[in-house]
XYZ file of N, CA and C in Angstrom:
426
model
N -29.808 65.296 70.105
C -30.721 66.291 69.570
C -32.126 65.981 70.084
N -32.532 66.712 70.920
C -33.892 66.534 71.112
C -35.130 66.065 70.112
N -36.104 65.447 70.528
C -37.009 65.243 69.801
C -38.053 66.652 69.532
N -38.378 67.639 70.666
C -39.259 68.109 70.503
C -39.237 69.828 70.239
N -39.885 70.589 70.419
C -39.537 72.268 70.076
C -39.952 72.509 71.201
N -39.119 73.530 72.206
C -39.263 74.111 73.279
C -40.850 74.478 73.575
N -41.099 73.937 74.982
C -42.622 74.242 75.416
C -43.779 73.331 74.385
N -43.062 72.160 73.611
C -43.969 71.079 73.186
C -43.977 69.756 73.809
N -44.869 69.076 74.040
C -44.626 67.999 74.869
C -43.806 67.357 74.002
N -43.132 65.852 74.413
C -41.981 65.493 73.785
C -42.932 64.037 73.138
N -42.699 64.078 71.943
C -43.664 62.784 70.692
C -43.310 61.417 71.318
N -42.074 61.350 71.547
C -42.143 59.633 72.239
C -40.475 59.860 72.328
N -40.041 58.331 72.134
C -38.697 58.437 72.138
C -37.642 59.304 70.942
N -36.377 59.740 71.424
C -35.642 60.216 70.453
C -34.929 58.912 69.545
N -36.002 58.454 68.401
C -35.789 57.177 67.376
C -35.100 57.839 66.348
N -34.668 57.532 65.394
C -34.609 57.501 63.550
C -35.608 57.865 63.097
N -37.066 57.210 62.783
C -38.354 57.696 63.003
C -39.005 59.345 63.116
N -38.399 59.614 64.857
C -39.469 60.487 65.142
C -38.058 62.003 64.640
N -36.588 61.739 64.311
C -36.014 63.102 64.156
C -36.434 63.359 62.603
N -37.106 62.275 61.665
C -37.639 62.973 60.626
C -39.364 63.466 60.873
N -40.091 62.617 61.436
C -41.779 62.800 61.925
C -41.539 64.635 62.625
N -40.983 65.005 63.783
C -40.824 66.052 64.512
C -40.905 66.895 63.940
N -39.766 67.201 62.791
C -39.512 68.756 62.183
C -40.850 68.810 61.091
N -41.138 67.453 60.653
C -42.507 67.845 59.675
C -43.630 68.027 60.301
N -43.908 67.624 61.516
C -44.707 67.787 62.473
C -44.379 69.501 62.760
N -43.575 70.274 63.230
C -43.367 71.072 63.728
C -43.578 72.585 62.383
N -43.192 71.854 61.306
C -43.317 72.778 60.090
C -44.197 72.742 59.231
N -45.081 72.127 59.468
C -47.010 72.257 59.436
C -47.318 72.831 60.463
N -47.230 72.852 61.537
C -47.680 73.976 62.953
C -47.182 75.366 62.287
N -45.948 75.193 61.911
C -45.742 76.955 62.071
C -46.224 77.616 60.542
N -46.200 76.649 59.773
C -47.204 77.165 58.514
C -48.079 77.115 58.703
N -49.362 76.560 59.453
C -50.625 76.437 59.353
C -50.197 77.973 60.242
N -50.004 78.768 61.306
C -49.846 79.778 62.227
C -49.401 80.646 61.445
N -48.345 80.622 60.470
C -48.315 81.867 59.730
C -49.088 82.304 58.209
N -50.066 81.505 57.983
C -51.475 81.213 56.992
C -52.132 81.883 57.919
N -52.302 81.684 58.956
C -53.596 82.307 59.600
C -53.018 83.746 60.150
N -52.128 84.026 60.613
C -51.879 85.036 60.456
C -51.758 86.394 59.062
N -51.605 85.978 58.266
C -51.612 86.062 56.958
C -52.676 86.060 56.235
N -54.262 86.098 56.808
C -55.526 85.806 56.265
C -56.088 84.573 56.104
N -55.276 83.510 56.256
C -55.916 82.022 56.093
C -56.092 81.375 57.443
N -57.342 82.346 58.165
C -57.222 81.654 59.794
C -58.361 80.421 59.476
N -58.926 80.109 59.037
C -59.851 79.005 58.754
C -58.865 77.598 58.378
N -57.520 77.614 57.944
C -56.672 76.761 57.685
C -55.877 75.968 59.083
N -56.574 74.765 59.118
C -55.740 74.228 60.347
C -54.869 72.707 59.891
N -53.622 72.389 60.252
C -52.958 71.374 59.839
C -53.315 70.298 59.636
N -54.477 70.093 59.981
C -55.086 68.690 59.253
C -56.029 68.964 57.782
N -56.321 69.985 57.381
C -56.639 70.721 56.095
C -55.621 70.555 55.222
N -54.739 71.101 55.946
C -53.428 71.188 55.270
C -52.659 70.270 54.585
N -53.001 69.182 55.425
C -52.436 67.347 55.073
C -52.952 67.048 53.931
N -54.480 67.594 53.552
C -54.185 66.817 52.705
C -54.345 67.817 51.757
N -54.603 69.139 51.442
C -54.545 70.228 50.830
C -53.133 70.189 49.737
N -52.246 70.134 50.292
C -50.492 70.175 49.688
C -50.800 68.826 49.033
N -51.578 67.723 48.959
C -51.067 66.721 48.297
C -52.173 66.563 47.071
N -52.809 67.658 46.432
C -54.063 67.970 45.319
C -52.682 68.739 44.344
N -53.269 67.435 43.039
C -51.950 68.010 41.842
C -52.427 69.663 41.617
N -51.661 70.200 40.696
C -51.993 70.973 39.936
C -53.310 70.619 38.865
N -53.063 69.613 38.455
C -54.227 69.204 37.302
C -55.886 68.350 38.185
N -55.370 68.440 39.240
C -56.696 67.962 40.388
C -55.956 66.363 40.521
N -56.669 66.000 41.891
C -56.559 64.624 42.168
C -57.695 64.195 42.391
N -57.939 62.531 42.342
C -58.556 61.951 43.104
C -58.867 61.588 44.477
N -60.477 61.344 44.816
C -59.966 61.171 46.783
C -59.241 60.150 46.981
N -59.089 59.456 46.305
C -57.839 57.492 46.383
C -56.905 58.222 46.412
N -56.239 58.277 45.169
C -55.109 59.430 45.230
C -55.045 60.078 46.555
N -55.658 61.172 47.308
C -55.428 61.753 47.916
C -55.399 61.007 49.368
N -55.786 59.999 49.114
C -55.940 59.089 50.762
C -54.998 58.249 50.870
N -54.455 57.943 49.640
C -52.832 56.986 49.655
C -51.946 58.264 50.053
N -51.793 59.200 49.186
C -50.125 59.910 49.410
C -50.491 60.557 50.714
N -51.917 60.690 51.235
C -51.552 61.299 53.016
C -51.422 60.323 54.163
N -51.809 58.937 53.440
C -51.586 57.972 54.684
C -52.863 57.896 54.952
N -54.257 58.107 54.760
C -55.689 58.721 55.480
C -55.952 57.405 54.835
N -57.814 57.247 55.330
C -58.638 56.915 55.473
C -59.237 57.596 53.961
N -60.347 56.628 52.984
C -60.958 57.504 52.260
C -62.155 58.392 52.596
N -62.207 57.950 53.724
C -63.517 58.805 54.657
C -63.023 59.807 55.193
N -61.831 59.975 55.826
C -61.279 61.584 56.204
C -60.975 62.109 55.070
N -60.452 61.704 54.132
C -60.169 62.479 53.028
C -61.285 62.956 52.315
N -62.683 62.349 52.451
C -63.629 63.612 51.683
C -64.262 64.031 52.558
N -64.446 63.990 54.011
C -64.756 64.873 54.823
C -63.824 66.209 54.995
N -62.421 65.915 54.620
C -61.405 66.780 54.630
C -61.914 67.486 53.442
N -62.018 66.883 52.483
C -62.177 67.864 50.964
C -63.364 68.359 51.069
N -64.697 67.941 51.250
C -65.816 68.597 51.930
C -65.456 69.953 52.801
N -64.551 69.903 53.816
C -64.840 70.753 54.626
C -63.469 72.155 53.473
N -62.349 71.864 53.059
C -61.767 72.435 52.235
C -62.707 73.446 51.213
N -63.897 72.472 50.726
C -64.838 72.937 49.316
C -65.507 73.700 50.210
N -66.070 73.506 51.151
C -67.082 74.467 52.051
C -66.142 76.093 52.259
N -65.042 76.089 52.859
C -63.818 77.544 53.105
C -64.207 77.824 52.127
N -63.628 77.191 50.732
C -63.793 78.011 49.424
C -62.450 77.728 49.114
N -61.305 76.569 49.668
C -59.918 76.413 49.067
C -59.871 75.539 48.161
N -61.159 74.401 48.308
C -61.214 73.624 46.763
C -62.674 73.354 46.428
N -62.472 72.919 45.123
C -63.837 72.257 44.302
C -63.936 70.646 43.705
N -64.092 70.336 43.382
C -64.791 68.854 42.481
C -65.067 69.194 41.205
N -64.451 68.550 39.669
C -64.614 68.700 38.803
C -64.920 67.569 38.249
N -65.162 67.199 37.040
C -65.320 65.801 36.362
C -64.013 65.252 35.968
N -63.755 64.176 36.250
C -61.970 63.926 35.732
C -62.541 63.418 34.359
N -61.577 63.812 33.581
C -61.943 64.067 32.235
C -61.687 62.740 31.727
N -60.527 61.589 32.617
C -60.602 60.626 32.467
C -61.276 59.379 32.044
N -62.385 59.649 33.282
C -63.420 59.064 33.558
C -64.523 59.863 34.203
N -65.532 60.344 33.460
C -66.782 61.017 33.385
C -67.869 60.237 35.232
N -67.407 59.142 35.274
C -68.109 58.731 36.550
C -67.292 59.080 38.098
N -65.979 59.858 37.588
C -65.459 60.117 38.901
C -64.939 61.760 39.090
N -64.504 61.940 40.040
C -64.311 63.516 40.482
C -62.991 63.947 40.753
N -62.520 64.842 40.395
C -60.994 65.355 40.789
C -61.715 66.857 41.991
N -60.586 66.376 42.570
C -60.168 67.789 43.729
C -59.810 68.682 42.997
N -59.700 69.688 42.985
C -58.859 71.118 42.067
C -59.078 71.963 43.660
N -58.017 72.817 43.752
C -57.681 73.629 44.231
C -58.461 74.941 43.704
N -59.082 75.746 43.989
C -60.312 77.336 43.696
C -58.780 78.455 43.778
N -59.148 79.729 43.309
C -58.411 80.939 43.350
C -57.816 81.005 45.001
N -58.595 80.532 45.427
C -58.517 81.128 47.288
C -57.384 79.816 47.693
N -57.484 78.581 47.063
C -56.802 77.700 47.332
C -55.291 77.556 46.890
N -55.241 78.340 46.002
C -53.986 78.373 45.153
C -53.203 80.027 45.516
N -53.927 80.516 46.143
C -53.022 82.063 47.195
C -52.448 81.481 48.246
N -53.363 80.550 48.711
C -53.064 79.635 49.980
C -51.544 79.388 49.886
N -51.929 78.606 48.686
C -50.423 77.329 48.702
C -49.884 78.528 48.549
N -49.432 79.614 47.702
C -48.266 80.710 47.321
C -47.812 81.129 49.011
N -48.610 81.221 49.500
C -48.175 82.016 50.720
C -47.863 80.688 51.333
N -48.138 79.956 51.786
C -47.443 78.756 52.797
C -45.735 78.456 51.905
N -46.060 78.476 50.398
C -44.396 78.285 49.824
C -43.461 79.335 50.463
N -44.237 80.423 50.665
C -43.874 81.409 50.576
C -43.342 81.480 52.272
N -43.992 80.925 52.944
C -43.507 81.123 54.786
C -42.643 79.376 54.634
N -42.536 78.757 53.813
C -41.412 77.456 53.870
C -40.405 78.120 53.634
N -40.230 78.878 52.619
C -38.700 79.351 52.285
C -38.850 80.485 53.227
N -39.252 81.207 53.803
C -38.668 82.196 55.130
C -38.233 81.066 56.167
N -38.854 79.739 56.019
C -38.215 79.093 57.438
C -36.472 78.185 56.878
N -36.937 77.906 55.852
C -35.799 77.591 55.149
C -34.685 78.696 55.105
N -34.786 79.902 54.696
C -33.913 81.039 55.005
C -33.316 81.313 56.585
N -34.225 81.205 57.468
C -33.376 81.226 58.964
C -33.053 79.822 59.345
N -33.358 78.876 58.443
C -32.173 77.907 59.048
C -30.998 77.814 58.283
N -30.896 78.153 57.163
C -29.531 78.706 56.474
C -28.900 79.693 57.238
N -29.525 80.817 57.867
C -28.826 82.100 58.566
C -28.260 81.339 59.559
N -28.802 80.234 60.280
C -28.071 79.467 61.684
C -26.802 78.414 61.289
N -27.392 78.121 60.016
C -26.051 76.886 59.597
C -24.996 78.046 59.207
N -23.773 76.996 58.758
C -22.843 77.268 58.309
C -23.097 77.653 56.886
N -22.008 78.173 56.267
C -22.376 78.120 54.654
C -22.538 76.642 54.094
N -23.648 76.524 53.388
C -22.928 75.100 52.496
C -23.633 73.873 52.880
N -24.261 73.755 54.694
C -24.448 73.091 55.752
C -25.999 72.799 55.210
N -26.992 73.658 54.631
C -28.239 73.067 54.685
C -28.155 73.202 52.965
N -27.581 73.279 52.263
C -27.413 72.878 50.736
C -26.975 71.253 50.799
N -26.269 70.866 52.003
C -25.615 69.602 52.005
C -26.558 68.841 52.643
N -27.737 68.775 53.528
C -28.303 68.435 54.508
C -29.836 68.172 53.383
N -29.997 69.240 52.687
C -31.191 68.701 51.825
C -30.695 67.506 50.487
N -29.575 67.808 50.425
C -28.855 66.720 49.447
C -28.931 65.724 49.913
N -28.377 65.201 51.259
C -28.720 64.012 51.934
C -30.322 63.594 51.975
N -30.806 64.252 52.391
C -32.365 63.917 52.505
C -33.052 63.196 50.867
């Protein structure tokens, strides 16, 4: 099975590694492309990284720089540039009055509906290509 999607350069070797890295690599490209098609052209996949990982109830930038793997310096330049679009804000964590939660804005939370919303259309044509049964069994494994 190839590592890469037709007309992409190829990530490195075909490892264990890169056949799970590839398709998540490849399914942030085609969601960030069908967001912007869709009205969210200001949304590019590194927004995105760390955008999907802000709870519902807001996160922290720690929080948000552990579960993306980042730096805490890309992560509030990331949330900076997020708060600037208008997809998130900074609130007081009610926790602790000296620190800040991420929250997701109205514009940020259409966002996510529509990217759920182009995962399960991609999820739907890879069910139409499997067999019956084949990607019910394949997310079970995972």
């Amino acid at each position: 099975m190839p590592s890469r999607a037709p007309g992409r350069a190829p990530s490195g070797t075909d490892n264990f590694a890169n056949l799970f890295r590839d398709p998540l690599l490849l399914v942030a490209e085609i969601t960030a492309r069908e967001l912007s098609r869709r009205g969210f052209d200001d949304l590019r996949p590194a927004l995105l990284t760390v955008a999907t990982h802000v709870r519902a109830d807001g996160s922290r930038i720690t929080e948000l720089a552990e579960r993306c793997g980042l730096t805490k310096a890309t992560v509030v330049r990331t949330v900076d540039e997020l708060e600037r679009l208008g997809y998130a804000g900074r609130a007081p964590d009610p926790q602790d009055g000296r620190a800040k939660l991420v929250t997701m804005t109205a514009r940020g939370l259409e966002a996510e509906r529509v990217g759920r919303e182009v995962i399960e259309e991609m999820r739907a044509a890879w069910a139409d290509a499997m067999e019956p049964g084949e990607l019910d069994e394949l997310e079970r494994l995972l």
